[in-house]
Amino acid sequence: MPAKKKAPASPKAKPKAVAAKKPTAANTKVKKSTAAASNPADSISSLMQENRLFPPSKDFSSKAHISTLAQLKALREKAAKNPVKFWEEQAKALTWFKPWKTALKWKHPFAEWFVGGKINISYNCLDRHVATWRRNKAAIVWEAEGGEQRTLTYQALLSEVCKFSTVLKSLGVSKGDVVAIYMGMVPEAIIAMLACARIGATHNVVFGGFSAEALRERINDSKAVAVITQDGSYRRGSIVPLKDNVDAALTETPTIQNVIVYKRVGSDVNMMIGRDHWWHERMMVPMAPCAPEPLDSEHPLFILYTSGSTAKPKGILHTTGGYITQVAYTTKMVFDLREEDLYFCMADIGWVTGHSYIVYGPLANGASIFLYEGAPNYPAPDRIWDMISRHKVTVFYTAPTAIRGFMRAGEQYPISHNMSSLRLLGSVGEPINPEAWIWYHTLIGNKRCPIVDTWWQTETGGIMISPIPGATTLKPGSCTMPLPGILADVVRKDGVSCGPNEGGLLVVKHPWPGMLRTIYGDPQRYKDVYWSDFAPTRTRPGYYLAGDGARKDKDGYFWVMGRIDDVVNVSGHRLGTAEVESALVSHKTVAEAAVVARPDDLKGSALVAFVTLKSGVDSEPSFLEQHREVLRSHVIKEIGHIAKLDEIRFTDALPKTRSGKIMRRLLREIAHGNVVTGDTTTLEDFSILEKLRQDEE
Ligand code: WT7
């Protein structure tokens, strides 16, 4: 429940009516389109204003690591004055084999953190805890899609990691080699990652939903020497043939020497003699301690490929000491981690969220993580809620796309489970529209749990902008403010900071420890993509360009408006499509929406919306025809005439990447003229494209 209503920022923003009790978009109001006119050219117009405030509860704050706003402000100010010193203090929470000499070496745009220091991440995630009472604490509580359960204590996890490190070494994998991991969500995937980190091999986790072709490309680009995989993995009751995909990928991968196969499903697979090895056979080595390799702070920990555009995927390179410093610190502060938590991040380990906030951050803090193998709606739409109530999960972290999926399925599913163990919720991956935020808060958090909306990227390594739950007053849809030690801002094209509510580009003004070090094998592309728009000048340092549009409101809260590539130009105003989508989703019939632009002689661009309706909504053509008008008026009411939708197409599903991001690029092509070119290898379901092409107004 909103505790307090604030006066709107300006007369333009004045809400017509503020529904105090009803948790709908009724008090998400707008500055009518005139507001955009005051913005300088090239800035992005923001039309939406959300006025609800959710201060932390006394109960939550009193137990939190940071429990007052004053404390947080003081920390943020101190860190801003000397970010390097701030991060040095956080690095000291870890165990270093040898202390660093220089905290930051910065030769724009290449950073080195904690230079001269020696550290091992697997030591910090395992051995360190095993030396304490945490030895018998659950590190991983795992549930298979079929219901089977396993718990690994810190001691058990360390033993497995040591054994597997020995296996890797016995196959000739050594420090500096790249190892591809192509697995499902099983504890062995985490064991494989930690074993690589232990011996100093660099892992390249390839999402288990990717095709053989995508795997081959990533193996070749990273020059991996080995692949760790499974015979198959379970997904929605069927088997994904991982080993068959590996076989298909390995036809043209000259660097691969060994394949290790974990038997998960017992299916028939080909084993090539000399190249392929069963995990369980190799693991029958006598248990010998495998000492963690003392690694340079800048030793490469992992490469992770990000896609998105038409171009070749980028191999984002992360290193050791700085990365673990940022993820360990942010996990503790943002999730306000407590010893007794059972922490559940729903991401796949194939994404950076899985790396940083399933594996490394939580384990570095000695937390118990809950790991789930399968699909969130299998065998029924309440699977996640059922597991949360059975295992008594306390912290739950997921993405807006999943939340909208849960909303679409219906509130009867969460309502039928007791989720009173939850104390904190998190969101990541895209802007969370206020409607989904309120649903999450009400139905999952029972209005008790703070929501941390965390903004970051594969490139940033760890969370950058987020509430600190015991201190920050939340605004639905805002990721609030940069964390202490992170100097993020919203600027115009010339690098000058934007004024309140003026849309611009999200940048980071000072290097941070978890930042990507380069694009693997392509430092020039690294410079061009992230550092060339705001190169250093005589009066200011260079800025990191995140590629997102954003605005800061009068309280300094950040509102991310989506990727700059998704900005549309309508009648001279540059609009972030995320706001139009958010307005659509605030209508009670709409489950999900994507808005793109089509060139228009008159307006520059016409707005085309692809809309998925909630289950149970009438699908008769006559209803839909009328409903287009209803939705058009709704968006105008919410945002203003500038956002008049020229075309609305109803569809059963939207094309998404496998991590749940809507592929607006494909929708743009469809809206232009029904031909899709460019890379579609990251698309989750190809049949959707066919359906969209056929769906004409
Ligand atoms: C892009 C990065 C970070 C792990 C998952 C995604 C968008 C991410 C938020 C948020 C608004 C967000 C941005 C960003 N994004 N979190 N809380 N609010 N937008 O990693 O695939 O590298 O994507 O996701 O557009 O640039 P990624």
mmCIF file of C-alpha atoms and ligand atoms in Angstrom, residues 306 351-353 427-432 453-460 465 479 546-548 560 562-563 659 661, ligand 1:
data_model
loop_
_atom_site.group_PDB
_atom_site.id
_atom_site.type_symbol
_atom_site.label_atom_id
_atom_site.label_comp_id
_atom_site.label_asym_id
_atom_site.label_seq_id
_atom_site.Cartn_x
_atom_site.Cartn_y
_atom_site.Cartn_z
ATOM 1 C CA THR A 306 25.771 -11.460 -25.492
ATOM 2 C CA TRP A 351 23.166 -15.801 -18.387
ATOM 3 C CA VAL A 352 25.217 -13.346 -16.408
ATOM 4 C CA THR A 353 22.520 -13.236 -13.738
ATOM 5 C CA SER A 427 13.650 -7.942 -10.581
ATOM 6 C CA VAL A 428 16.171 -7.715 -13.423
ATOM 7 C CA GLY A 429 16.419 -7.722 -17.196
ATOM 8 C CA GLU A 430 14.229 -4.900 -18.448
ATOM 9 C CA PRO A 431 12.209 -2.030 -17.056
ATOM 10 C CA ILE A 432 9.459 -3.444 -14.867
ATOM 11 C CA ASP A 453 14.648 -3.504 -9.169
ATOM 12 C CA THR A 454 18.264 -4.019 -10.161
ATOM 13 C CA TRP A 455 19.723 -2.387 -13.270
ATOM 14 C CA TRP A 456 22.903 -3.864 -14.686
ATOM 15 C CA GLN A 457 24.245 -5.657 -17.767
ATOM 16 C CA THR A 458 26.361 -8.601 -18.824
ATOM 17 C CA GLU A 459 29.047 -5.973 -19.351
ATOM 18 C CA THR A 460 28.837 -4.466 -15.867
ATOM 19 C CA ILE A 465 21.663 0.768 -9.862
ATOM 20 C CA CYS A 479 15.583 1.093 -10.241
ATOM 21 C CA ALA A 546 25.441 1.590 -21.478
ATOM 22 C CA GLY A 547 23.209 1.839 -24.547
ATOM 23 C CA ASP A 548 20.075 2.529 -22.522
ATOM 24 C CA VAL A 560 15.359 3.273 -17.503
ATOM 25 C CA GLY A 562 14.889 0.754 -22.676
ATOM 26 C CA ARG A 563 17.631 0.348 -25.269
ATOM 27 C CA SER A 659 16.524 -14.902 -21.813
ATOM 28 C CA LYS A 661 13.903 -10.117 -24.037
HETATM 29 C C1 WT7 B 1 20.124 -4.725 -20.489
HETATM 30 C C2 WT7 B 1 21.247 -5.664 -20.167
HETATM 31 C C3 WT7 B 1 21.728 -7.804 -16.057
HETATM 32 C C4 WT7 B 1 21.315 -9.151 -16.190
HETATM 33 C C5 WT7 B 1 20.261 -9.448 -17.164
HETATM 34 C C6 WT7 B 1 20.292 -8.700 -18.454
HETATM 35 C C7 WT7 B 1 18.120 -4.072 -19.480
HETATM 36 C C8 WT7 B 1 18.497 -4.929 -17.152
HETATM 37 C C9 WT7 B 1 17.139 -3.684 -16.016
HETATM 38 C C10 WT7 B 1 16.324 -2.993 -15.076
HETATM 39 C C11 WT7 B 1 15.549 -1.658 -16.825
HETATM 40 C C12 WT7 B 1 17.072 -3.281 -17.354
HETATM 41 C C13 WT7 B 1 18.891 -2.851 -19.922
HETATM 42 C C14 WT7 B 1 20.313 -3.334 -19.966
HETATM 43 N N1 WT7 B 1 17.929 -4.091 -18.040
HETATM 44 N N2 WT7 B 1 18.025 -4.693 -15.927
HETATM 45 N N3 WT7 B 1 16.300 -3.322 -13.775
HETATM 46 N N4 WT7 B 1 15.547 -1.986 -15.533
HETATM 47 N N5 WT7 B 1 16.273 -2.272 -17.761
HETATM 48 O O1 WT7 B 1 21.579 -8.584 -18.960
HETATM 49 O O2 WT7 B 1 21.231 -9.281 -21.317
HETATM 50 O O3 WT7 B 1 23.246 -7.900 -20.626
HETATM 51 O O4 WT7 B 1 20.935 -6.910 -20.715
HETATM 52 O O5 WT7 B 1 18.920 -5.179 -19.882
HETATM 53 O O6 WT7 B 1 18.442 -2.492 -21.203
HETATM 54 O O7 WT7 B 1 21.132 -2.567 -20.795
HETATM 55 P P1 WT7 B 1 21.805 -8.215 -20.455
#
